[in-house]
């Protein structure tokens, strides 16, 4: 296993974004791209990332850093952004309803909005920006999670030179969840310069490495343009070996039990999910505001020198939203990391009206970015990766077929 010996830095309360062009101990590097684990570890040692307690085991992933919940949560009246020059703490004073102690665990209920100060604090140089996203397991539980920074005018985006705390906005949509100090619902990706892969380069990578490979029934190949390379939905049940029983997805049960986000393999699938099977026509009707887990028809590969993010398809195509958790680390689905054939799992919700989803319908896009350097270990290489070689798969909290508690 790749290990980092890190020392937590003493932290002070910082509530305003400010220029921060000097960071002692950091070697200059002008290569643009997403920072790999080794550079993230160096940033922690240099104090660019800090926390009041040491980093946790496997908190640093090949191209991202897990963010941990702090000691308190605040139930708030509504979601909000602080706006230019405004600390989150100032807005919170007028919006909080009550305070919750997370040190021994607490329940976050469906339909409520919570704000949780995170343990990690940033002191970014002017050369780095950061972006956050829910972790895969968070999205598969239908927990709506976004990160907010002081002075923020958009969610999940932290500008260059930012100095200050981070906050998680959390709103469970289907399942109430049990969380505690140190629980990890979000992840942070650090970026130097413009890391985007051009459409021409994606075409070359698709031809040479097969970023997206279709299932045997696939018709036209994936579409590649400036907005990314397309993925379509599997509604025949062949993408993950479930073709014989016709399983194509799951629909979440409302009013089910509580899920502890830190327990792995602890819950019976049928207590929380209704399986969705093929019934003649290769289509399903998405009921408004119901939550579905589906899989892509295509297998996905993220080469070692690249990272990717799933972005929703053009909302004008249909009234549905796909994929809360957008980050794909280097090595996901790659043969060298023993992940060949991995599908993208799609978290899908229809809004306002019922929507018919057809087999092979485009449902999302993968946008690839360059890594600043190749990670020492790839996704799936002894890093506790839960979703390598996945087909249609629920979050890590549920028992695998045949698993006994």
mmCIF file of C-alpha atoms in Angstrom:
data_model
loop_
_atom_site.group_PDB
_atom_site.id
_atom_site.type_symbol
_atom_site.label_atom_id
_atom_site.label_comp_id
_atom_site.label_asym_id
_atom_site.label_seq_id
_atom_site.Cartn_x
_atom_site.Cartn_y
_atom_site.Cartn_z
ATOM 1 C CA UNK A 1 0.000 0.000 0.000
ATOM 2 C CA UNK A 2 1.217 3.512 -0.714
ATOM 3 C CA UNK A 3 1.725 5.334 2.585
ATOM 4 C CA UNK A 4 2.422 8.929 3.503
ATOM 5 C CA UNK A 5 3.927 10.020 6.809
ATOM 6 C CA UNK A 6 2.282 13.362 7.398
ATOM 7 C CA UNK A 7 2.258 15.719 10.346
ATOM 8 C CA UNK A 8 -0.875 17.710 11.038
ATOM 9 C CA UNK A 9 -0.275 21.434 11.333
ATOM 10 C CA UNK A 10 -1.659 23.615 14.084
ATOM 11 C CA UNK A 11 -4.415 25.674 12.570
ATOM 12 C CA UNK A 12 -5.949 29.021 13.353
ATOM 13 C CA UNK A 13 -9.367 30.302 12.401
ATOM 14 C CA UNK A 14 -9.232 31.952 8.987
ATOM 15 C CA UNK A 15 -12.401 33.369 7.523
ATOM 16 C CA UNK A 16 -11.487 35.387 4.473
ATOM 17 C CA UNK A 17 -9.998 34.612 1.092
ATOM 18 C CA UNK A 18 -6.732 36.414 0.446
ATOM 19 C CA UNK A 19 -3.789 36.255 -1.956
ATOM 20 C CA UNK A 20 -1.208 33.685 -0.911
ATOM 21 C CA UNK A 21 1.632 33.636 -3.387
ATOM 22 C CA UNK A 22 4.341 32.422 -0.983
ATOM 23 C CA UNK A 23 4.388 28.900 0.402
ATOM 24 C CA UNK A 24 7.761 27.957 1.914
ATOM 25 C CA UNK A 25 8.895 24.437 1.253
ATOM 26 C CA UNK A 26 7.098 23.970 -2.056
ATOM 27 C CA UNK A 27 9.294 23.397 -5.067
ATOM 28 C CA UNK A 28 8.142 25.330 -8.134
ATOM 29 C CA UNK A 29 6.576 23.198 -10.838
ATOM 30 C CA UNK A 30 4.992 24.699 -13.904
ATOM 31 C CA UNK A 31 3.540 21.527 -15.412
ATOM 32 C CA UNK A 32 -0.233 21.960 -15.509
ATOM 33 C CA UNK A 33 -2.609 19.226 -14.470
ATOM 34 C CA UNK A 34 -4.451 17.524 -11.631
ATOM 35 C CA UNK A 35 -2.163 16.993 -8.662
ATOM 36 C CA UNK A 36 -1.374 13.345 -7.804
ATOM 37 C CA UNK A 37 -1.228 11.861 -4.318
ATOM 38 C CA UNK A 38 2.454 12.593 -3.813
ATOM 39 C CA UNK A 39 2.009 16.309 -4.449
ATOM 40 C CA UNK A 40 -1.089 16.424 -2.244
ATOM 41 C CA UNK A 41 0.972 14.879 0.571
ATOM 42 C CA UNK A 42 3.683 17.500 0.016
ATOM 43 C CA UNK A 43 1.091 20.265 0.226
ATOM 44 C CA UNK A 44 -0.039 18.918 3.581
ATOM 45 C CA UNK A 45 3.503 18.804 4.883
ATOM 46 C CA UNK A 46 4.040 22.399 3.716
ATOM 47 C CA UNK A 47 0.886 23.625 5.492
ATOM 48 C CA UNK A 48 -1.071 24.396 2.343
ATOM 49 C CA UNK A 49 -3.555 21.800 3.600
ATOM 50 C CA UNK A 50 -3.947 21.539 7.373
ATOM 51 C CA UNK A 51 -6.258 20.131 10.032
ATOM 52 C CA UNK A 52 -6.422 19.966 13.832
ATOM 53 C CA UNK A 53 -5.867 16.180 13.738
ATOM 54 C CA UNK A 54 -3.531 14.039 11.594
ATOM 55 C CA UNK A 55 -4.703 12.801 8.210
ATOM 56 C CA UNK A 56 -6.553 9.497 8.207
ATOM 57 C CA UNK A 57 -5.496 6.252 6.569
ATOM 58 C CA UNK A 58 -6.190 6.265 2.825
ATOM 59 C CA UNK A 59 -7.495 9.823 2.972
ATOM 60 C CA UNK A 60 -5.253 10.724 0.041
ATOM 61 C CA UNK A 61 -6.380 8.976 -3.146
ATOM 62 C CA UNK A 62 -4.462 8.855 -6.478
ATOM 63 C CA UNK A 63 -5.812 12.248 -7.607
ATOM 64 C CA UNK A 64 -7.926 13.580 -4.759
ATOM 65 C CA UNK A 65 -8.160 14.229 -1.040
ATOM 66 C CA UNK A 66 -11.097 13.044 1.049
ATOM 67 C CA UNK A 67 -12.590 15.805 3.203
ATOM 68 C CA UNK A 68 -13.629 14.990 6.770
ATOM 69 C CA UNK A 69 -16.572 16.311 8.760
ATOM 70 C CA UNK A 70 -15.726 18.402 11.812
ATOM 71 C CA UNK A 71 -17.187 18.294 15.301
ATOM 72 C CA UNK A 72 -20.409 20.241 14.715
ATOM 73 C CA UNK A 73 -23.270 20.357 12.232
ATOM 74 C CA UNK A 74 -25.790 23.144 11.890
ATOM 75 C CA UNK A 75 -29.342 22.627 10.701
ATOM 76 C CA UNK A 76 -30.054 25.607 8.437
ATOM 77 C CA UNK A 77 -33.224 27.034 6.951
ATOM 78 C CA UNK A 78 -32.015 26.842 3.364
ATOM 79 C CA UNK A 79 -29.036 26.336 1.125
ATOM 80 C CA UNK A 80 -26.960 29.454 0.536
ATOM 81 C CA UNK A 81 -23.765 30.930 -0.884
ATOM 82 C CA UNK A 82 -21.908 33.590 1.113
ATOM 83 C CA UNK A 83 -21.070 35.873 -1.839
ATOM 84 C CA UNK A 84 -18.059 38.071 -2.505
ATOM 85 C CA UNK A 85 -16.078 38.963 0.598
ATOM 86 C CA UNK A 86 -18.541 37.369 3.014
ATOM 87 C CA UNK A 87 -17.436 34.643 5.443
ATOM 88 C CA UNK A 88 -19.719 31.625 5.655
ATOM 89 C CA UNK A 89 -19.821 32.007 9.464
ATOM 90 C CA UNK A 90 -21.493 35.413 9.160
ATOM 91 C CA UNK A 91 -24.316 34.086 6.980
ATOM 92 C CA UNK A 92 -24.655 31.036 9.193
ATOM 93 C CA UNK A 93 -25.520 33.133 12.245
ATOM 94 C CA UNK A 94 -28.784 34.300 10.672
ATOM 95 C CA UNK A 95 -29.717 30.983 9.029
ATOM 96 C CA UNK A 96 -28.941 28.281 11.597
ATOM 97 C CA UNK A 97 -31.817 26.601 13.412
ATOM 98 C CA UNK A 98 -29.865 24.460 15.857
ATOM 99 C CA UNK A 99 -26.425 22.966 16.470
ATOM 100 C CA UNK A 100 -25.610 19.237 16.504
ATOM 101 C CA UNK A 101 -22.599 17.574 18.152
ATOM 102 C CA UNK A 102 -21.013 15.052 15.754
ATOM 103 C CA UNK A 103 -18.275 13.735 18.047
ATOM 104 C CA UNK A 104 -20.278 10.666 19.114
ATOM 105 C CA UNK A 105 -22.311 10.468 15.917
ATOM 106 C CA UNK A 106 -25.610 12.076 14.920
ATOM 107 C CA UNK A 107 -28.436 11.501 12.461
ATOM 108 C CA UNK A 108 -28.898 13.802 9.460
ATOM 109 C CA UNK A 109 -32.512 13.457 8.352
ATOM 110 C CA UNK A 110 -33.994 13.437 4.877
ATOM 111 C CA UNK A 111 -35.471 16.678 3.631
ATOM 112 C CA UNK A 112 -33.257 18.819 5.871
ATOM 113 C CA UNK A 113 -30.259 20.991 5.003
ATOM 114 C CA UNK A 114 -27.156 20.929 7.186
ATOM 115 C CA UNK A 115 -23.919 22.876 7.139
ATOM 116 C CA UNK A 116 -20.826 21.178 8.592
ATOM 117 C CA UNK A 117 -17.420 22.854 9.024
ATOM 118 C CA UNK A 118 -14.797 20.479 7.631
ATOM 119 C CA UNK A 119 -11.575 19.553 9.390
ATOM 120 C CA UNK A 120 -9.393 20.513 6.426
ATOM 121 C CA UNK A 121 -8.327 24.151 5.998
ATOM 122 C CA UNK A 122 -6.676 25.504 2.847
ATOM 123 C CA UNK A 123 -3.949 28.043 2.214
ATOM 124 C CA UNK A 124 -3.652 27.815 -1.552
ATOM 125 C CA UNK A 125 -0.905 29.480 -3.574
ATOM 126 C CA UNK A 126 -1.885 31.622 -6.520
ATOM 127 C CA UNK A 127 -0.948 28.763 -8.850
ATOM 128 C CA UNK A 128 -3.527 26.264 -7.556
ATOM 129 C CA UNK A 129 -7.298 26.016 -7.673
ATOM 130 C CA UNK A 130 -9.458 23.289 -6.175
ATOM 131 C CA UNK A 131 -12.769 21.630 -6.965
ATOM 132 C CA UNK A 132 -14.904 19.385 -4.792
ATOM 133 C CA UNK A 133 -17.402 16.644 -5.525
ATOM 134 C CA UNK A 134 -19.345 14.063 -3.524
ATOM 135 C CA UNK A 135 -17.569 10.742 -3.094
ATOM 136 C CA UNK A 136 -19.004 7.864 -5.112
ATOM 137 C CA UNK A 137 -20.537 6.242 -2.044
ATOM 138 C CA UNK A 138 -22.208 9.516 -1.083
ATOM 139 C CA UNK A 139 -23.861 9.927 -4.464
ATOM 140 C CA UNK A 140 -25.083 6.336 -4.491
ATOM 141 C CA UNK A 141 -26.922 7.030 -1.237
ATOM 142 C CA UNK A 142 -28.651 10.047 -2.786
ATOM 143 C CA UNK A 143 -27.031 12.397 -0.314
ATOM 144 C CA UNK A 144 -26.820 15.852 -1.885
ATOM 145 C CA UNK A 145 -23.460 17.279 -0.805
ATOM 146 C CA UNK A 146 -21.629 20.429 -1.861
ATOM 147 C CA UNK A 147 -18.589 22.277 -0.553
ATOM 148 C CA UNK A 148 -18.657 26.002 0.240
ATOM 149 C CA UNK A 149 -15.749 28.384 0.826
ATOM 150 C CA UNK A 150 -15.700 31.844 2.350
ATOM 151 C CA UNK A 151 -16.574 34.487 -0.234
ATOM 152 C CA UNK A 152 -17.853 31.777 -2.568
ATOM 153 C CA UNK A 153 -20.113 32.651 -5.477
ATOM 154 C CA UNK A 154 -20.468 29.044 -6.664
ATOM 155 C CA UNK A 155 -20.510 25.646 -5.014
ATOM 156 C CA UNK A 156 -17.620 23.177 -5.100
ATOM 157 C CA UNK A 157 -15.130 25.692 -6.538
ATOM 158 C CA UNK A 158 -12.216 27.121 -4.552
ATOM 159 C CA UNK A 159 -10.248 29.906 -6.271
ATOM 160 C CA UNK A 160 -6.484 30.312 -6.501
ATOM 161 C CA UNK A 161 -4.980 31.973 -3.452
ATOM 162 C CA UNK A 162 -7.837 31.003 -1.140
ATOM 163 C CA UNK A 163 -6.998 31.008 2.567
ATOM 164 C CA UNK A 164 -9.651 29.752 4.924
ATOM 165 C CA UNK A 165 -11.993 26.993 6.055
ATOM 166 C CA UNK A 166 -14.254 24.730 4.036
ATOM 167 C CA UNK A 167 -17.848 23.744 4.760
ATOM 168 C CA UNK A 168 -19.996 20.868 3.550
ATOM 169 C CA UNK A 169 -23.644 21.465 2.750
ATOM 170 C CA UNK A 170 -25.429 18.143 3.243
ATOM 171 C CA UNK A 171 -29.021 17.262 2.406
ATOM 172 C CA UNK A 172 -30.019 13.571 2.463
ATOM 173 C CA UNK A 173 -32.692 13.041 -0.170
ATOM 174 C CA UNK A 174 -33.801 9.399 0.258
ATOM 175 C CA UNK A 175 -32.059 7.805 3.259
ATOM 176 C CA UNK A 176 -31.385 9.391 6.634
ATOM 177 C CA UNK A 177 -27.719 8.922 7.488
ATOM 178 C CA UNK A 178 -25.596 8.553 10.609
ATOM 179 C CA UNK A 179 -22.359 10.567 10.484
ATOM 180 C CA UNK A 180 -19.643 11.538 12.943
ATOM 181 C CA UNK A 181 -16.490 13.625 13.155
ATOM 182 C CA UNK A 182 -14.131 12.256 10.526
ATOM 183 C CA UNK A 183 -16.813 10.856 8.188
ATOM 184 C CA UNK A 184 -15.909 11.495 4.549
ATOM 185 C CA UNK A 185 -18.678 12.538 2.183
ATOM 186 C CA UNK A 186 -16.768 14.814 -0.203
ATOM 187 C CA UNK A 187 -13.442 14.840 -1.992
ATOM 188 C CA UNK A 188 -11.178 17.609 -3.216
ATOM 189 C CA UNK A 189 -9.205 17.731 -6.447
ATOM 190 C CA UNK A 190 -6.357 20.255 -6.806
ATOM 191 C CA UNK A 191 -5.505 21.682 -10.196
ATOM 192 C CA UNK A 192 -2.526 23.613 -11.562
ATOM 193 C CA UNK A 193 -3.256 25.673 -14.655
ATOM 194 C CA UNK A 194 -5.391 24.413 -17.542
ATOM 195 C CA UNK A 195 -5.536 20.619 -17.341
ATOM 196 C CA UNK A 196 -8.220 19.990 -19.947
ATOM 197 C CA UNK A 197 -7.646 17.406 -22.677
ATOM 198 C CA UNK A 198 -8.544 18.787 -26.100
ATOM 199 C CA UNK A 199 -11.165 17.066 -28.290
ATOM 200 C CA UNK A 200 -8.447 16.067 -30.782
ATOM 201 C CA UNK A 201 -6.390 14.458 -28.034
ATOM 202 C CA UNK A 202 -9.445 12.623 -26.724
ATOM 203 C CA UNK A 203 -10.047 11.262 -30.215
ATOM 204 C CA UNK A 204 -6.460 10.045 -30.323
ATOM 205 C CA UNK A 205 -6.742 8.459 -26.876
ATOM 206 C CA UNK A 206 -10.024 6.837 -27.821
ATOM 207 C CA UNK A 207 -8.410 5.326 -30.917
ATOM 208 C CA UNK A 208 -5.227 4.202 -29.158
ATOM 209 C CA UNK A 209 -6.339 3.283 -25.641
ATOM 210 C CA UNK A 210 -10.118 2.870 -25.886
ATOM 211 C CA UNK A 211 -11.286 5.340 -23.250
ATOM 212 C CA UNK A 212 -14.853 4.180 -23.843
ATOM 213 C CA UNK A 213 -15.573 0.720 -25.245
ATOM 214 C CA UNK A 214 -19.059 -0.354 -26.255
ATOM 215 C CA UNK A 215 -20.963 -3.470 -25.289
ATOM 216 C CA UNK A 216 -21.595 -6.104 -28.000
ATOM 217 C CA UNK A 217 -24.985 -4.597 -28.832
ATOM 218 C CA UNK A 218 -23.583 -1.093 -29.211
ATOM 219 C CA UNK A 219 -24.407 0.744 -32.382
ATOM 220 C CA UNK A 220 -22.694 4.023 -33.108
ATOM 221 C CA UNK A 221 -19.549 4.768 -31.156
ATOM 222 C CA UNK A 222 -19.281 7.422 -28.476
ATOM 223 C CA UNK A 223 -19.572 11.036 -29.537
ATOM 224 C CA UNK A 224 -16.545 13.166 -28.776
ATOM 225 C CA UNK A 225 -16.590 16.959 -28.842
ATOM 226 C CA UNK A 226 -15.496 19.932 -26.770
ATOM 227 C CA UNK A 227 -18.000 18.937 -24.054
ATOM 228 C CA UNK A 228 -16.523 15.474 -23.514
ATOM 229 C CA UNK A 229 -17.021 11.896 -24.628
ATOM 230 C CA UNK A 230 -20.532 10.498 -24.267
ATOM 231 C CA UNK A 231 -21.828 7.583 -22.215
ATOM 232 C CA UNK A 232 -25.137 5.807 -22.689
ATOM 233 C CA UNK A 233 -27.332 3.761 -20.366
ATOM 234 C CA UNK A 234 -27.585 -0.040 -20.294
ATOM 235 C CA UNK A 235 -31.206 -1.200 -20.071
ATOM 236 C CA UNK A 236 -30.655 -4.745 -21.329
ATOM 237 C CA UNK A 237 -28.707 -5.964 -18.336
ATOM 238 C CA UNK A 238 -25.674 -7.101 -20.284
ATOM 239 C CA UNK A 239 -23.119 -4.570 -19.124
ATOM 240 C CA UNK A 240 -22.316 -6.281 -15.821
ATOM 241 C CA UNK A 241 -23.086 -9.939 -16.346
ATOM 242 C CA UNK A 242 -26.684 -9.665 -15.191
ATOM 243 C CA UNK A 243 -28.151 -10.349 -18.601
ATOM 244 C CA UNK A 244 -29.525 -13.726 -17.538
ATOM 245 C CA UNK A 245 -31.763 -12.394 -14.793
ATOM 246 C CA UNK A 246 -32.524 -9.128 -16.534
ATOM 247 C CA UNK A 247 -31.418 -6.883 -13.672
ATOM 248 C CA UNK A 248 -30.826 -3.386 -15.032
ATOM 249 C CA UNK A 249 -30.910 -1.213 -11.937
ATOM 250 C CA UNK A 250 -32.320 -0.375 -8.535
ATOM 251 C CA UNK A 251 -34.934 2.083 -7.320
ATOM 252 C CA UNK A 252 -34.551 3.409 -3.777
ATOM 253 C CA UNK A 253 -37.242 2.662 -1.212
ATOM 254 C CA UNK A 254 -38.508 5.638 0.696
ATOM 255 C CA UNK A 255 -39.071 5.512 4.466
ATOM 256 C CA UNK A 256 -36.460 2.799 4.915
ATOM 257 C CA UNK A 257 -33.895 2.469 7.705
ATOM 258 C CA UNK A 258 -30.933 4.535 8.789
ATOM 259 C CA UNK A 259 -27.555 4.142 7.064
ATOM 260 C CA UNK A 260 -24.276 4.626 8.916
ATOM 261 C CA UNK A 261 -21.957 6.105 6.294
ATOM 262 C CA UNK A 262 -18.890 4.542 7.924
ATOM 263 C CA UNK A 263 -20.149 0.947 7.898
ATOM 264 C CA UNK A 264 -19.160 -1.189 4.896
ATOM 265 C CA UNK A 265 -21.128 -4.242 3.759
ATOM 266 C CA UNK A 266 -23.583 -3.879 6.630
ATOM 267 C CA UNK A 267 -27.031 -3.588 5.036
ATOM 268 C CA UNK A 268 -29.359 -5.907 3.141
ATOM 269 C CA UNK A 269 -30.035 -4.637 -0.354
ATOM 270 C CA UNK A 270 -33.755 -5.440 -0.357
ATOM 271 C CA UNK A 271 -34.331 -3.460 2.826
ATOM 272 C CA UNK A 272 -33.451 -0.289 0.946
ATOM 273 C CA UNK A 273 -33.831 -0.982 -2.786
ATOM 274 C CA UNK A 274 -36.307 -2.443 -5.273
ATOM 275 C CA UNK A 275 -34.519 -4.255 -8.134
ATOM 276 C CA UNK A 276 -35.502 -3.097 -11.621
ATOM 277 C CA UNK A 277 -35.651 -5.824 -14.308
ATOM 278 C CA UNK A 278 -36.063 -5.842 -18.078
ATOM 279 C CA UNK A 279 -39.691 -6.364 -19.111
ATOM 280 C CA UNK A 280 -39.763 -6.811 -22.857
ATOM 281 C CA UNK A 281 -39.134 -3.252 -24.003
ATOM 282 C CA UNK A 282 -35.661 -1.981 -23.235
ATOM 283 C CA UNK A 283 -36.911 1.172 -21.611
ATOM 284 C CA UNK A 284 -37.961 2.361 -18.196
ATOM 285 C CA UNK A 285 -40.134 5.225 -17.023
ATOM 286 C CA UNK A 286 -38.435 7.351 -14.417
ATOM 287 C CA UNK A 287 -40.997 8.407 -11.830
ATOM 288 C CA UNK A 288 -40.684 12.017 -10.667
ATOM 289 C CA UNK A 289 -38.349 12.503 -7.715
ATOM 290 C CA UNK A 290 -37.560 8.805 -7.404
ATOM 291 C CA UNK A 291 -33.904 7.798 -7.222
ATOM 292 C CA UNK A 292 -32.386 5.108 -9.457
ATOM 293 C CA UNK A 293 -29.038 3.358 -9.747
ATOM 294 C CA UNK A 294 -28.248 2.314 -13.324
ATOM 295 C CA UNK A 295 -25.076 1.447 -15.251
ATOM 296 C CA UNK A 296 -23.456 2.634 -18.440
ATOM 297 C CA UNK A 297 -23.590 0.460 -21.536
ATOM 298 C CA UNK A 298 -19.933 1.206 -22.203
ATOM 299 C CA UNK A 299 -16.871 0.235 -20.218
ATOM 300 C CA UNK A 300 -14.761 3.168 -19.028
ATOM 301 C CA UNK A 301 -10.980 3.463 -18.775
ATOM 302 C CA UNK A 302 -8.950 6.236 -17.159
ATOM 303 C CA UNK A 303 -5.285 5.911 -18.231
ATOM 304 C CA UNK A 304 -2.609 6.463 -15.602
ATOM 305 C CA UNK A 305 -1.650 9.931 -16.817
ATOM 306 C CA UNK A 306 -5.216 11.234 -16.838
ATOM 307 C CA UNK A 307 -8.162 11.892 -14.550
ATOM 308 C CA UNK A 308 -11.789 12.334 -15.549
ATOM 309 C CA UNK A 309 -15.053 13.804 -14.366
ATOM 310 C CA UNK A 310 -18.587 12.784 -15.219
ATOM 311 C CA UNK A 311 -20.755 15.753 -16.135
ATOM 312 C CA UNK A 312 -24.507 15.691 -16.784
ATOM 313 C CA UNK A 313 -25.719 15.549 -20.337
ATOM 314 C CA UNK A 314 -27.435 18.619 -21.771
ATOM 315 C CA UNK A 315 -30.541 19.103 -19.589
ATOM 316 C CA UNK A 316 -32.488 20.193 -22.649
ATOM 317 C CA UNK A 317 -32.438 16.556 -23.788
ATOM 318 C CA UNK A 318 -34.517 15.374 -20.859
ATOM 319 C CA UNK A 319 -35.753 16.267 -17.408
ATOM 320 C CA UNK A 320 -33.345 14.058 -15.510
ATOM 321 C CA UNK A 321 -30.116 14.478 -13.625
ATOM 322 C CA UNK A 322 -27.328 11.909 -13.657
ATOM 323 C CA UNK A 323 -24.309 11.263 -11.487
ATOM 324 C CA UNK A 324 -23.741 13.120 -8.266
ATOM 325 C CA UNK A 325 -20.184 11.841 -7.868
ATOM 326 C CA UNK A 326 -18.097 13.058 -10.740
ATOM 327 C CA UNK A 327 -14.448 12.180 -10.126
ATOM 328 C CA UNK A 328 -12.761 9.185 -11.765
ATOM 329 C CA UNK A 329 -9.211 8.583 -10.571
ATOM 330 C CA UNK A 330 -6.266 7.431 -12.730
ATOM 331 C CA UNK A 331 -6.396 3.677 -13.215
ATOM 332 C CA UNK A 332 -10.170 3.274 -12.931
ATOM 333 C CA UNK A 333 -11.158 0.616 -15.449
ATOM 334 C CA UNK A 334 -7.551 0.190 -16.620
ATOM 335 C CA UNK A 335 -6.095 -3.261 -17.236
ATOM 336 C CA UNK A 336 -2.806 -2.360 -15.528
ATOM 337 C CA UNK A 337 -4.790 -1.684 -12.328
ATOM 338 C CA UNK A 338 -6.859 -4.866 -12.783
ATOM 339 C CA UNK A 339 -9.987 -2.915 -13.626
ATOM 340 C CA UNK A 340 -10.706 -3.718 -17.267
ATOM 341 C CA UNK A 341 -14.395 -3.702 -18.140
ATOM 342 C CA UNK A 342 -15.545 -1.341 -15.374
ATOM 343 C CA UNK A 343 -18.800 0.468 -16.042
ATOM 344 C CA UNK A 344 -19.788 3.899 -14.835
ATOM 345 C CA UNK A 345 -22.574 3.683 -12.276
ATOM 346 C CA UNK A 346 -25.229 6.293 -12.901
ATOM 347 C CA UNK A 347 -27.225 7.942 -10.132
ATOM 348 C CA UNK A 348 -30.363 9.133 -11.855
ATOM 349 C CA UNK A 349 -33.290 11.257 -10.743
ATOM 350 C CA UNK A 350 -36.152 12.588 -12.852
ATOM 351 C CA UNK A 351 -37.653 15.968 -12.057
ATOM 352 C CA UNK A 352 -41.171 17.380 -12.407
ATOM 353 C CA UNK A 353 -42.541 14.856 -14.908
ATOM 354 C CA UNK A 354 -42.192 11.125 -15.694
ATOM 355 C CA UNK A 355 -39.465 10.543 -18.243
ATOM 356 C CA UNK A 356 -38.929 7.566 -20.560
ATOM 357 C CA UNK A 357 -35.331 6.401 -20.688
ATOM 358 C CA UNK A 358 -34.376 4.148 -23.623
ATOM 359 C CA UNK A 359 -31.556 1.609 -23.841
ATOM 360 C CA UNK A 360 -28.486 3.252 -25.362
ATOM 361 C CA UNK A 361 -29.726 6.777 -24.680
ATOM 362 C CA UNK A 362 -26.950 9.275 -24.003
ATOM 363 C CA UNK A 363 -26.997 10.094 -20.328
ATOM 364 C CA UNK A 364 -23.695 11.762 -19.487
ATOM 365 C CA UNK A 365 -20.270 12.833 -20.636
ATOM 366 C CA UNK A 366 -16.769 12.124 -19.427
ATOM 367 C CA UNK A 367 -14.383 15.059 -19.485
ATOM 368 C CA UNK A 368 -10.716 14.046 -19.298
ATOM 369 C CA UNK A 369 -7.906 16.098 -17.782
ATOM 370 C CA UNK A 370 -4.137 15.709 -17.644
ATOM 371 C CA UNK A 371 -2.416 14.675 -14.441
ATOM 372 C CA UNK A 372 0.465 16.933 -13.432
ATOM 373 C CA UNK A 373 2.419 13.696 -13.017
ATOM 374 C CA UNK A 374 1.649 9.999 -12.848
ATOM 375 C CA UNK A 375 0.495 8.811 -9.378
ATOM 376 C CA UNK A 376 2.697 6.302 -7.570
ATOM 377 C CA UNK A 377 -0.319 4.016 -7.175
ATOM 378 C CA UNK A 378 -3.434 3.824 -9.321
ATOM 379 C CA UNK A 379 -7.064 3.395 -8.377
ATOM 380 C CA UNK A 380 -7.590 -0.221 -7.397
ATOM 381 C CA UNK A 381 -3.952 -0.899 -6.495
ATOM 382 C CA UNK A 382 -4.229 -1.718 -2.776
ATOM 383 C CA UNK A 383 -5.860 1.612 -1.928
ATOM 384 C CA UNK A 384 -9.117 0.263 -0.530
ATOM 385 C CA UNK A 385 -10.878 1.033 -3.819
ATOM 386 C CA UNK A 386 -14.453 -0.212 -3.617
ATOM 387 C CA UNK A 387 -15.563 0.146 -7.228
ATOM 388 C CA UNK A 388 -12.789 -1.191 -9.456
ATOM 389 C CA UNK A 389 -14.116 -3.615 -12.116
ATOM 390 C CA UNK A 390 -17.646 -2.644 -11.151
ATOM 391 C CA UNK A 391 -20.734 -3.325 -13.189
ATOM 392 C CA UNK A 392 -24.106 -2.385 -11.780
ATOM 393 C CA UNK A 393 -23.141 -1.807 -8.144
ATOM 394 C CA UNK A 394 -24.694 -0.132 -5.149
ATOM 395 C CA UNK A 395 -22.639 1.779 -2.604
ATOM 396 C CA UNK A 396 -20.138 -0.008 -0.393
ATOM 397 C CA UNK A 397 -22.583 0.058 2.530
ATOM 398 C CA UNK A 398 -24.668 -2.821 1.120
ATOM 399 C CA UNK A 399 -23.900 -6.506 1.224
ATOM 400 C CA UNK A 400 -22.638 -8.099 -1.960
ATOM 401 C CA UNK A 401 -24.595 -11.099 -3.295
ATOM 402 C CA UNK A 402 -23.897 -14.083 -1.051
ATOM 403 C CA UNK A 403 -22.262 -11.967 1.666
ATOM 404 C CA UNK A 404 -23.096 -12.874 5.261
ATOM 405 C CA UNK A 405 -22.948 -10.264 7.994
#
